[in-house]
Coordinates of C-alpha atoms and ligand atoms in Angstrom, one line a residue:
M1 CA 8.1 -5.1 17.3
N2 CA 5.5 -4.1 19.9
S3 CA 6.3 -4.6 23.5
P4 CA 4.5 -3.1 26.4
T5 CA 7.1 -0.3 26.7
E6 CA 7.4 0.4 23.0
L7 CA 3.7 0.7 22.0
A8 CA 2.8 4.2 21.1
S9 CA -0.9 3.5 21.6
P10 CA -2.8 0.8 23.4
I11 CA -3.5 -2.4 21.4
A12 CA -6.9 -2.1 19.8
V13 CA -7.9 -5.5 21.1
D14 CA -11.6 -5.1 20.4
V15 CA -10.9 -4.0 16.7
Y16 CA -8.8 -7.1 16.0
R17 CA -11.2 -9.4 17.9
A18 CA -14.2 -8.0 15.9
R19 CA -12.4 -8.7 12.6
R20 CA -11.7 -12.3 13.7
E21 CA -15.3 -12.7 14.6
R22 CA -16.3 -11.5 11.2
V23 CA -14.1 -14.0 9.5
L24 CA -15.4 -16.8 11.8
A25 CA -19.0 -15.8 11.0
A26 CA -18.2 -15.8 7.2
L27 CA -16.6 -19.3 7.4
R28 CA -19.5 -20.7 9.6
A29 CA -21.9 -19.5 6.8
R30 CA -19.8 -21.6 4.4
G31 CA -20.1 -24.7 6.5
G32 CA -17.2 -24.1 8.9
G33 CA -13.6 -25.4 8.9
V34 CA -10.3 -24.1 10.1
A35 CA -8.5 -20.9 8.8
I36 CA -4.7 -20.7 8.9
V37 CA -3.0 -17.3 8.6
P38 CA 0.7 -17.2 9.2
T39 CA 2.7 -14.0 9.4
A40 CA 5.6 -13.3 7.0
P41 CA 8.8 -15.3 7.1
E42 CA 12.0 -13.8 8.2
V43 CA 14.4 -13.6 5.3
M44 CA 18.2 -13.7 5.6
R45 CA 20.1 -11.1 3.8
N46 CA 23.6 -12.5 4.5
R47 CA 25.2 -14.4 7.3
D48 CA 23.8 -13.2 10.6
T49 CA 21.8 -10.3 9.1
D50 CA 18.1 -10.5 8.1
Y51 CA 16.1 -8.2 5.9
P52 CA 14.1 -5.9 8.1
F53 CA 11.2 -8.0 9.3
R54 CA 7.7 -6.8 8.3
H55 CA 4.7 -8.7 9.4
D56 CA 2.2 -10.1 6.9
S57 CA -0.7 -7.7 6.3
Y58 CA -3.5 -10.2 6.5
F59 CA -2.1 -11.6 9.8
Y60 CA -1.7 -8.2 11.2
Y61 CA -5.2 -7.1 10.2
L62 CA -6.6 -10.0 12.3
T63 CA -4.2 -9.8 15.2
G64 CA -2.3 -6.5 15.6
F65 CA 0.6 -8.8 16.5
T66 CA 4.0 -7.8 14.9
E67 CA 6.4 -10.5 16.1
P68 CA 7.8 -12.9 13.5
E69 CA 7.2 -16.7 13.7
A70 CA 3.5 -16.5 14.5
T71 CA 0.4 -18.1 13.0
L72 CA -3.3 -17.4 13.6
V73 CA -5.7 -20.3 13.6
L74 CA -9.5 -19.6 13.4
D75 CA -11.6 -22.6 14.1
A76 CA -15.1 -22.0 12.7
S77 CA -16.1 -25.5 13.6
A78 CA -15.2 -25.2 17.3
P79 CA -18.1 -26.2 19.5
P80 CA -19.6 -23.3 21.6
G81 CA -17.3 -22.5 24.5
E82 CA -14.2 -24.1 22.9
P83 CA -11.3 -21.9 21.6
A84 CA -12.0 -20.6 18.1
S85 CA -9.3 -17.9 17.9
I86 CA -5.8 -19.4 18.6
L87 CA -2.4 -17.8 18.3
F88 CA 0.9 -19.7 17.9
C89 CA 3.9 -17.5 18.8
R90 CA 7.4 -17.6 20.1
D91 CA 7.9 -18.7 23.6
K92 CA 9.5 -16.5 26.2
N93 CA 13.3 -17.0 26.0
V94 CA 15.6 -15.0 28.3
E95 CA 18.6 -15.7 26.2
R96 CA 17.0 -14.8 22.8
E97 CA 15.3 -11.7 24.3
T98 CA 18.7 -10.5 25.5
W99 CA 19.9 -10.5 21.9
E100 CA 16.7 -9.6 20.0
G101 CA 14.4 -7.9 22.4
F102 CA 11.0 -8.5 24.1
R103 CA 8.7 -11.4 23.2
F104 CA 5.2 -11.6 24.5
G105 CA 5.1 -15.4 24.8
P106 CA 1.8 -17.3 24.3
E107 CA 0.3 -16.5 27.7
A108 CA 0.8 -12.7 27.6
A109 CA 0.0 -12.5 23.9
R110 CA -3.3 -14.3 24.5
D111 CA -4.3 -11.8 27.2
A112 CA -3.0 -8.7 25.5
F113 CA -4.5 -9.4 22.1
G114 CA -7.7 -11.2 23.1
F115 CA -7.2 -14.7 21.7
D116 CA -9.1 -17.6 23.2
D117 CA -5.9 -19.7 23.4
A118 CA -2.2 -19.5 22.5
F119 CA 0.6 -22.0 22.1
P120 CA 4.3 -21.9 21.5
V121 CA 5.0 -21.8 17.8
D122 CA 7.2 -24.8 17.9
T123 CA 4.2 -26.9 18.9
L124 CA 2.4 -26.0 15.6
D125 CA 3.1 -29.4 13.9
E126 CA 1.9 -31.2 17.0
E127 CA -1.2 -29.1 17.5
M128 CA -2.4 -28.6 14.0
P129 CA -3.3 -32.2 13.2
R130 CA -5.5 -32.2 16.3
L131 CA -7.1 -28.9 15.4
I132 CA -7.9 -29.8 11.8
A133 CA -9.0 -33.4 12.5
D134 CA -12.7 -34.0 11.8
K135 CA -13.1 -30.5 10.5
P136 CA -14.9 -30.1 7.1
A137 CA -12.5 -27.7 5.4
L138 CA -9.3 -25.7 5.5
H139 CA -9.2 -22.0 4.6
Y140 CA -5.8 -20.5 3.8
A141 CA -3.9 -18.5 1.1
L142 CA -3.8 -21.4 -1.4
G143 CA -0.7 -21.7 -3.5
T144 CA 0.9 -18.4 -2.3
S145 CA 3.7 -20.0 -0.2
A146 CA 5.5 -23.2 -0.8
D147 CA 6.3 -23.4 2.9
L148 CA 2.7 -23.1 4.0
D149 CA 1.6 -25.6 1.3
A150 CA 4.2 -28.1 2.6
Q151 CA 3.1 -27.6 6.2
V152 CA -0.5 -28.1 5.4
R153 CA 0.4 -31.3 3.5
A154 CA 2.3 -32.6 6.5
W155 CA -0.6 -31.8 8.8
L156 CA -3.1 -33.5 6.5
A157 CA -0.8 -36.6 6.3
A158 CA -0.6 -36.7 10.1
V159 CA -4.4 -36.7 10.3
R160 CA -4.8 -39.3 7.6
A161 CA -2.3 -41.5 9.5
Q162 CA -5.0 -41.8 12.2
S163 CA -7.8 -42.8 9.9
R164 CA -8.0 -46.3 11.4
S165 CA -9.2 -44.7 14.6
G166 CA -12.0 -43.1 12.6
V167 CA -10.5 -39.6 12.4
R168 CA -11.2 -37.8 9.1
A169 CA -9.0 -35.2 7.4
P170 CA -10.7 -32.0 6.0
A171 CA -12.3 -32.9 2.6
K172 CA -11.6 -29.6 1.0
A173 CA -9.3 -26.5 1.0
E174 CA -10.6 -23.1 0.1
N175 CA -8.9 -19.8 -0.6
L176 CA -9.2 -17.6 2.4
L177 CA -8.0 -14.5 0.7
P178 CA -11.1 -13.3 -1.1
V179 CA -12.9 -13.1 2.3
L180 CA -10.1 -11.0 3.8
D181 CA -9.6 -8.9 0.7
E182 CA -13.3 -7.8 0.7
M183 CA -12.9 -6.8 4.4
R184 CA -9.6 -5.0 3.8
L185 CA -11.1 -3.1 0.9
V186 CA -13.4 -1.0 3.0
K187 CA -11.4 0.7 5.8
D188 CA -12.9 1.0 9.3
P189 CA -12.5 4.1 11.5
H190 CA -9.5 2.6 13.3
E191 CA -7.7 2.2 9.9
I192 CA -8.7 5.6 8.6
A193 CA -7.3 7.3 11.7
I194 CA -3.9 5.6 11.2
M195 CA -3.9 6.4 7.5
R196 CA -4.6 10.1 8.3
R197 CA -1.6 10.2 10.6
A198 CA 0.6 8.4 8.1
A199 CA -0.5 10.9 5.4
S200 CA 0.2 13.8 7.6
I201 CA 3.8 12.7 8.3
S202 CA 4.4 12.1 4.6
A203 CA 3.0 15.5 3.7
E204 CA 5.4 17.1 6.2
A205 CA 8.2 15.1 4.6
H206 CA 7.3 16.5 1.2
R207 CA 7.1 20.1 2.5
R208 CA 10.5 19.6 4.1
A209 CA 12.0 18.3 0.9
M210 CA 10.6 21.2 -1.1
R211 CA 12.0 23.7 1.4
A212 CA 15.4 22.0 1.4
C213 CA 15.8 21.7 -2.3
R214 CA 18.4 23.9 -4.0
P215 CA 20.0 23.5 -7.5
G216 CA 23.2 21.6 -7.0
M217 CA 21.8 19.1 -4.5
R218 CA 21.9 15.4 -5.3
E219 CA 18.7 13.3 -5.4
Y220 CA 19.9 11.2 -2.4
E221 CA 20.3 14.4 -0.3
I222 CA 16.7 15.3 -1.0
E223 CA 15.7 11.7 -0.1
A224 CA 17.4 12.1 3.2
E225 CA 15.1 14.9 4.1
L226 CA 12.1 12.6 3.5
L227 CA 13.5 9.7 5.5
Y228 CA 14.5 12.0 8.4
T229 CA 10.9 13.2 8.6
F230 CA 9.4 9.8 8.5
R231 CA 11.5 8.5 11.4
R232 CA 11.4 11.7 13.3
H233 CA 7.6 11.2 13.7
G234 CA 7.7 7.6 14.5
A235 CA 6.9 6.0 11.1
Q236 CA 8.5 2.6 11.0
A237 CA 9.7 2.7 7.3
P238 CA 9.0 4.1 3.9
A239 CA 5.9 2.4 2.5
Y240 CA 7.8 1.7 -0.8
G241 CA 11.2 2.6 -2.4
S242 CA 11.4 6.4 -2.5
I243 CA 11.4 8.0 -6.0
V244 CA 13.4 11.2 -6.2
A245 CA 13.9 12.0 -9.8
A246 CA 15.7 15.1 -11.1
G247 CA 15.1 16.3 -14.7
A248 CA 14.8 13.6 -17.3
N249 CA 14.8 10.9 -14.6
A250 CA 11.2 11.8 -13.8
C251 CA 10.2 10.1 -17.1
V252 CA 11.4 6.8 -15.7
L253 CA 8.3 5.6 -13.7
H254 CA 10.1 3.6 -11.0
Y255 CA 13.3 5.6 -10.9
P256 CA 14.8 5.2 -7.4
A257 CA 16.6 8.2 -5.7
G258 CA 20.0 8.2 -7.2
N259 CA 23.0 10.6 -7.3
T260 CA 21.9 12.9 -10.2
I261 CA 22.4 16.6 -9.4
A262 CA 19.3 18.7 -9.5
R263 CA 20.1 21.6 -11.8
D264 CA 18.5 25.0 -12.1
G265 CA 15.7 24.6 -14.6
D266 CA 15.0 20.9 -13.6
L267 CA 11.8 19.6 -12.2
I268 CA 12.1 17.2 -9.3
L269 CA 9.5 14.4 -9.0
I270 CA 9.2 12.9 -5.5
D271 CA 7.0 9.9 -5.1
A272 CA 7.7 8.9 -1.4
A273 CA 5.7 8.3 1.7
C274 CA 5.9 6.5 5.0
E275 CA 4.3 3.4 6.6
L276 CA 3.0 4.0 10.0
D277 CA 1.7 1.3 12.3
G278 CA 1.2 -1.0 9.4
Y279 CA -0.5 1.5 7.1
A280 CA 0.9 3.0 3.9
S281 CA 0.6 6.5 2.5
D282 CA 1.6 7.4 -1.1
I283 CA 2.3 11.0 -2.2
T284 CA 3.8 12.4 -5.4
R285 CA 4.7 16.1 -5.9
T286 CA 6.7 17.6 -8.7
F287 CA 8.4 21.0 -8.3
P288 CA 11.1 23.1 -9.8
A289 CA 14.6 22.8 -8.3
S290 CA 15.0 26.5 -8.5
G291 CA 11.6 27.3 -6.9
R292 CA 10.2 28.7 -10.2
F293 CA 8.5 26.7 -12.9
T294 CA 9.5 27.5 -16.5
S295 CA 6.5 28.4 -18.7
S296 CA 6.5 25.0 -20.5
Q297 CA 6.8 23.2 -17.1
R298 CA 4.0 25.2 -15.8
E299 CA 1.8 24.5 -18.8
L300 CA 2.2 20.8 -18.4
Y301 CA 1.9 21.0 -14.6
D302 CA -1.4 22.8 -14.8
I303 CA -2.7 20.2 -17.2
V304 CA -1.8 17.4 -14.8
L305 CA -3.3 19.3 -11.9
A306 CA -6.5 19.9 -13.9
A307 CA -6.6 16.1 -14.6
Q308 CA -6.2 15.4 -11.0
T309 CA -8.9 17.8 -10.0
A310 CA -11.2 16.2 -12.5
A311 CA -10.5 12.7 -11.1
V312 CA -10.9 13.9 -7.5
D313 CA -14.3 15.5 -8.4
A314 CA -15.3 12.2 -10.0
T315 CA -14.4 10.1 -7.0
R316 CA -17.5 9.3 -4.9
A317 CA -19.6 6.3 -3.8
G318 CA -21.8 4.9 -6.5
V319 CA -19.4 5.4 -9.5
T320 CA -17.1 2.7 -10.7
F321 CA -13.3 2.5 -10.0
D322 CA -12.7 3.5 -13.7
V323 CA -14.7 6.8 -13.6
P324 CA -11.9 9.0 -12.1
H325 CA -9.4 7.5 -14.5
Q326 CA -11.6 8.4 -17.5
A327 CA -12.1 11.9 -16.1
A328 CA -8.3 12.3 -15.9
L329 CA -7.7 10.8 -19.3
K330 CA -10.1 13.3 -20.9
V331 CA -8.3 16.3 -19.4
L332 CA -4.8 14.9 -20.2
S333 CA -5.8 14.2 -23.8
Q334 CA -7.2 17.7 -24.3
G335 CA -3.9 19.0 -22.9
L336 CA -1.8 16.9 -25.2
L337 CA -3.7 18.4 -28.2
D338 CA -3.6 22.0 -26.9
T339 CA 0.2 21.8 -26.4
R340 CA 0.6 20.1 -29.8
I341 CA 2.4 17.2 -28.1
L342 CA -0.1 15.2 -30.0
D343 CA -0.5 16.3 -33.6
K344 CA -4.0 17.9 -34.2
A345 CA -3.7 16.9 -37.9
K346 CA -3.6 13.2 -36.8
F347 CA -5.9 13.3 -33.9
G348 CA -8.7 15.8 -34.5
S349 CA -10.5 15.5 -31.1
V350 CA -10.2 14.2 -27.6
D351 CA -12.4 11.3 -28.6
D352 CA -9.9 10.3 -31.3
V353 CA -7.1 10.5 -28.7
L354 CA -9.1 8.3 -26.3
A355 CA -10.3 5.8 -28.9
Q356 CA -6.7 5.3 -30.2
R357 CA -5.1 5.5 -26.8
A358 CA -2.7 8.0 -28.2
Y359 CA -2.2 9.5 -24.7
A360 CA -0.6 6.2 -23.6
R361 CA 2.8 7.3 -25.0
F362 CA 2.8 10.1 -22.4
Y363 CA 0.6 8.6 -19.7
M364 CA 1.1 4.9 -19.4
H365 CA -0.3 4.0 -15.9
R366 CA -3.7 4.1 -14.4
T367 CA -4.9 7.0 -12.3
G368 CA -5.1 5.1 -9.0
H369 CA -4.9 1.9 -7.0
W370 CA -6.3 0.7 -3.7
I371 CA -4.2 1.8 -0.7
G372 CA -4.2 0.5 2.9
M373 CA -1.8 -1.7 4.8
D374 CA 0.0 -2.3 1.4
V375 CA 0.7 0.6 -0.8
H376 CA -0.9 -1.3 -3.7
D377 CA -3.6 -2.8 -1.4
A378 CA -5.6 -6.0 -1.5
G379 CA -8.9 -6.1 -3.2
E380 CA -10.3 -6.8 -6.6
Y381 CA -10.8 -4.0 -9.1
R382 CA -13.4 -5.8 -11.1
E383 CA -16.7 -7.5 -10.2
A384 CA -16.6 -11.3 -9.9
D385 CA -19.3 -11.6 -12.4
G386 CA -21.2 -9.5 -14.9
P387 CA -21.0 -9.2 -18.7
L388 CA -17.6 -9.2 -20.3
D389 CA -16.5 -6.0 -22.2
E390 CA -14.7 -5.9 -25.6
Q391 CA -11.4 -6.7 -23.9
G392 CA -13.0 -9.8 -22.2
A393 CA -12.9 -8.1 -18.8
R394 CA -15.7 -8.0 -16.1
P395 CA -17.3 -4.7 -15.1
W396 CA -15.3 -2.4 -12.9
R397 CA -16.4 -2.5 -9.3
T398 CA -18.4 0.3 -7.7
L399 CA -16.9 2.6 -5.1
V400 CA -18.4 2.5 -1.6
P401 CA -17.7 4.8 1.4
G402 CA -14.5 3.7 3.2
M403 CA -12.6 2.5 0.2
A404 CA -9.2 4.1 0.0
L405 CA -7.5 4.8 -3.3
T406 CA -4.8 7.0 -4.8
I407 CA -5.5 9.7 -7.5
E408 CA -2.3 10.1 -9.4
P409 CA -2.3 11.3 -13.0
G410 CA 0.9 12.3 -14.8
L411 CA 2.5 13.2 -18.0
Y412 CA 6.0 11.9 -19.1
V413 CA 7.4 13.5 -22.3
R414 CA 10.6 12.0 -23.6
A415 CA 12.7 13.6 -26.2
A416 CA 11.3 12.8 -29.7
E417 CA 11.3 14.5 -33.0
D418 CA 7.6 14.7 -33.4
V419 CA 7.2 16.5 -30.0
P420 CA 7.8 20.2 -29.4
E421 CA 11.3 20.5 -27.9
K422 CA 10.3 22.8 -25.1
Y423 CA 8.5 19.9 -23.4
W424 CA 11.3 17.3 -23.8
N425 CA 12.3 15.4 -20.6
I426 CA 9.5 16.9 -18.5
G427 CA 8.0 14.3 -16.2
I428 CA 5.2 15.3 -13.9
R429 CA 3.0 13.3 -11.5
I430 CA 0.7 14.6 -8.8
E431 CA -0.6 12.0 -6.3
D432 CA -2.9 12.1 -3.3
D433 CA -4.6 9.5 -1.2
A434 CA -8.4 9.6 -0.9
I435 CA -11.1 7.9 1.2
V436 CA -14.4 7.5 -0.6
T437 CA -17.3 9.2 1.0
Q438 CA -21.0 9.2 0.1
S439 CA -20.8 12.5 -1.6
G440 CA -17.2 12.6 -2.8
C441 CA -13.9 11.9 -1.2
E442 CA -11.6 13.0 1.6
L443 CA -8.1 13.8 0.5
L444 CA -5.7 12.7 3.3
T445 CA -2.5 14.2 1.8
R446 CA -3.3 17.8 1.1
E447 CA -1.1 19.2 3.9
V448 CA 1.5 19.5 1.2
P449 CA 0.8 22.2 -1.4
V450 CA -0.3 21.1 -4.9
A451 CA -1.1 24.3 -6.8
A452 CA 2.0 25.6 -8.7
D453 CA 1.6 29.0 -7.1
E454 CA 1.5 27.5 -3.6
I455 CA 4.5 25.3 -4.3
E456 CA 6.4 28.4 -5.5
A457 CA 5.3 30.4 -2.5
L458 CA 6.6 27.7 -0.1
M459 CA 9.9 27.5 -1.9
R460 CA 10.2 31.3 -1.9
E461 CA 9.7 31.4 1.9
S462 CA 12.5 28.9 2.4
N463 CA 14.8 30.7 0.0
A464 CA 14.2 33.9 1.9
D465 CA 14.9 32.2 5.2
R466 CA 18.4 31.3 3.9
S467 CA 19.4 34.6 2.3
Ligands
LIG1 N1 4.5 4.8 -5.3 C1 3.9 3.7 -6.0 C2 2.7 4.2 -6.7 O1 2.5 5.4 -6.8 O2 1.9 3.5 -7.1
LIG2 MN1 0.5 5.3 -6.0
LIG3 MN1 3.3 6.9 -5.5

């Protein structure tokens, strides 16, 4: 929760105000109306204990405000000079602040975050019918929250109850999220600066985990090294549940860190990264518990790394979202044939493997996703129109500078009779975060080694330190 004493950096008031202005301008261009953006609800875990509160990303994007129980109202039909950007938030309350900590209260929040006006959140039901009366439309996240839908219904009912005095309720409701998603998809310099810092902390966490790893350690002990580093550098939380998978566990895509012992000869797959000031990072590295890849691990590792390099090289403004994935698939498919994990007698060429999706048994996810405030960030992957392909899908959207995405190919080889035994139970993924640029992409997460030789060198250093 941000309070004047807790903030690491000053509130970027102008950044949030400019985003609100962009939304207001977009809504005015559609004929005006009132946008409603609540933050996330607090959720009780049991008795007096809540799940850790995490603000709603859309709300935070437009406000920078991290307290619970808050709603942003943007009135795109406000006459010039009247408040257009209004915050509802918790009132000051000496007793509650003694238990739970600092609250801005409406007045200070208005001044600190640059709103035109602010009210106590418990006046929402009183103020909203007034704010939406005689406005042409409502804009909110339609159908995403039963609570919000019910609140809107009650506010509309309150306005309609005044219809005898000539007051009109908004005639339509529109989904606000596409407007916000398009904005969120292209990161501005303020966001990219935070994402770089988040990436840097996560990279350090991976280096620390690699250095700490020894055969005989349990997965949760390795996870502890990651979590320590996140918090040590001020990251508020992991951006998603940390995956620390020893040996065959790496073939389970969403395996959480458990208590399996990492044995000499095992690979460890770590997919873990922090959230810093509302922004996610997302890194995967795979390394040998002993510090030395076996020859079959190294063979597969180098195939996945070559696939990642191909995808990175293919990531640039002007190509579609699918191009890096196709580049990775080609390299992985060739690797599956070269290693005879896929039978050359059945699949003669890379084109056959691709056409029959034979790779999917060993590579069952896509090569990337948008990343930003949410680890799987907002934004469409396909154009809203355009010709349908054979699967009935619209064209992939084209990358533009400022988009942020992960590049994360992998290979997951389970034990199976038709697969050479030396590859059984090897799971490898390599994941970095990229910002699209005009001529290519900037990788945010390369402060952690990725080449097998470099990983071995880092682990050798740490083994030497201990002996
Ligand atoms: N850690 C989630 C993902 O890689 O997509
Ligand atoms: Mn990812
Ligand atoms: Mn990941």
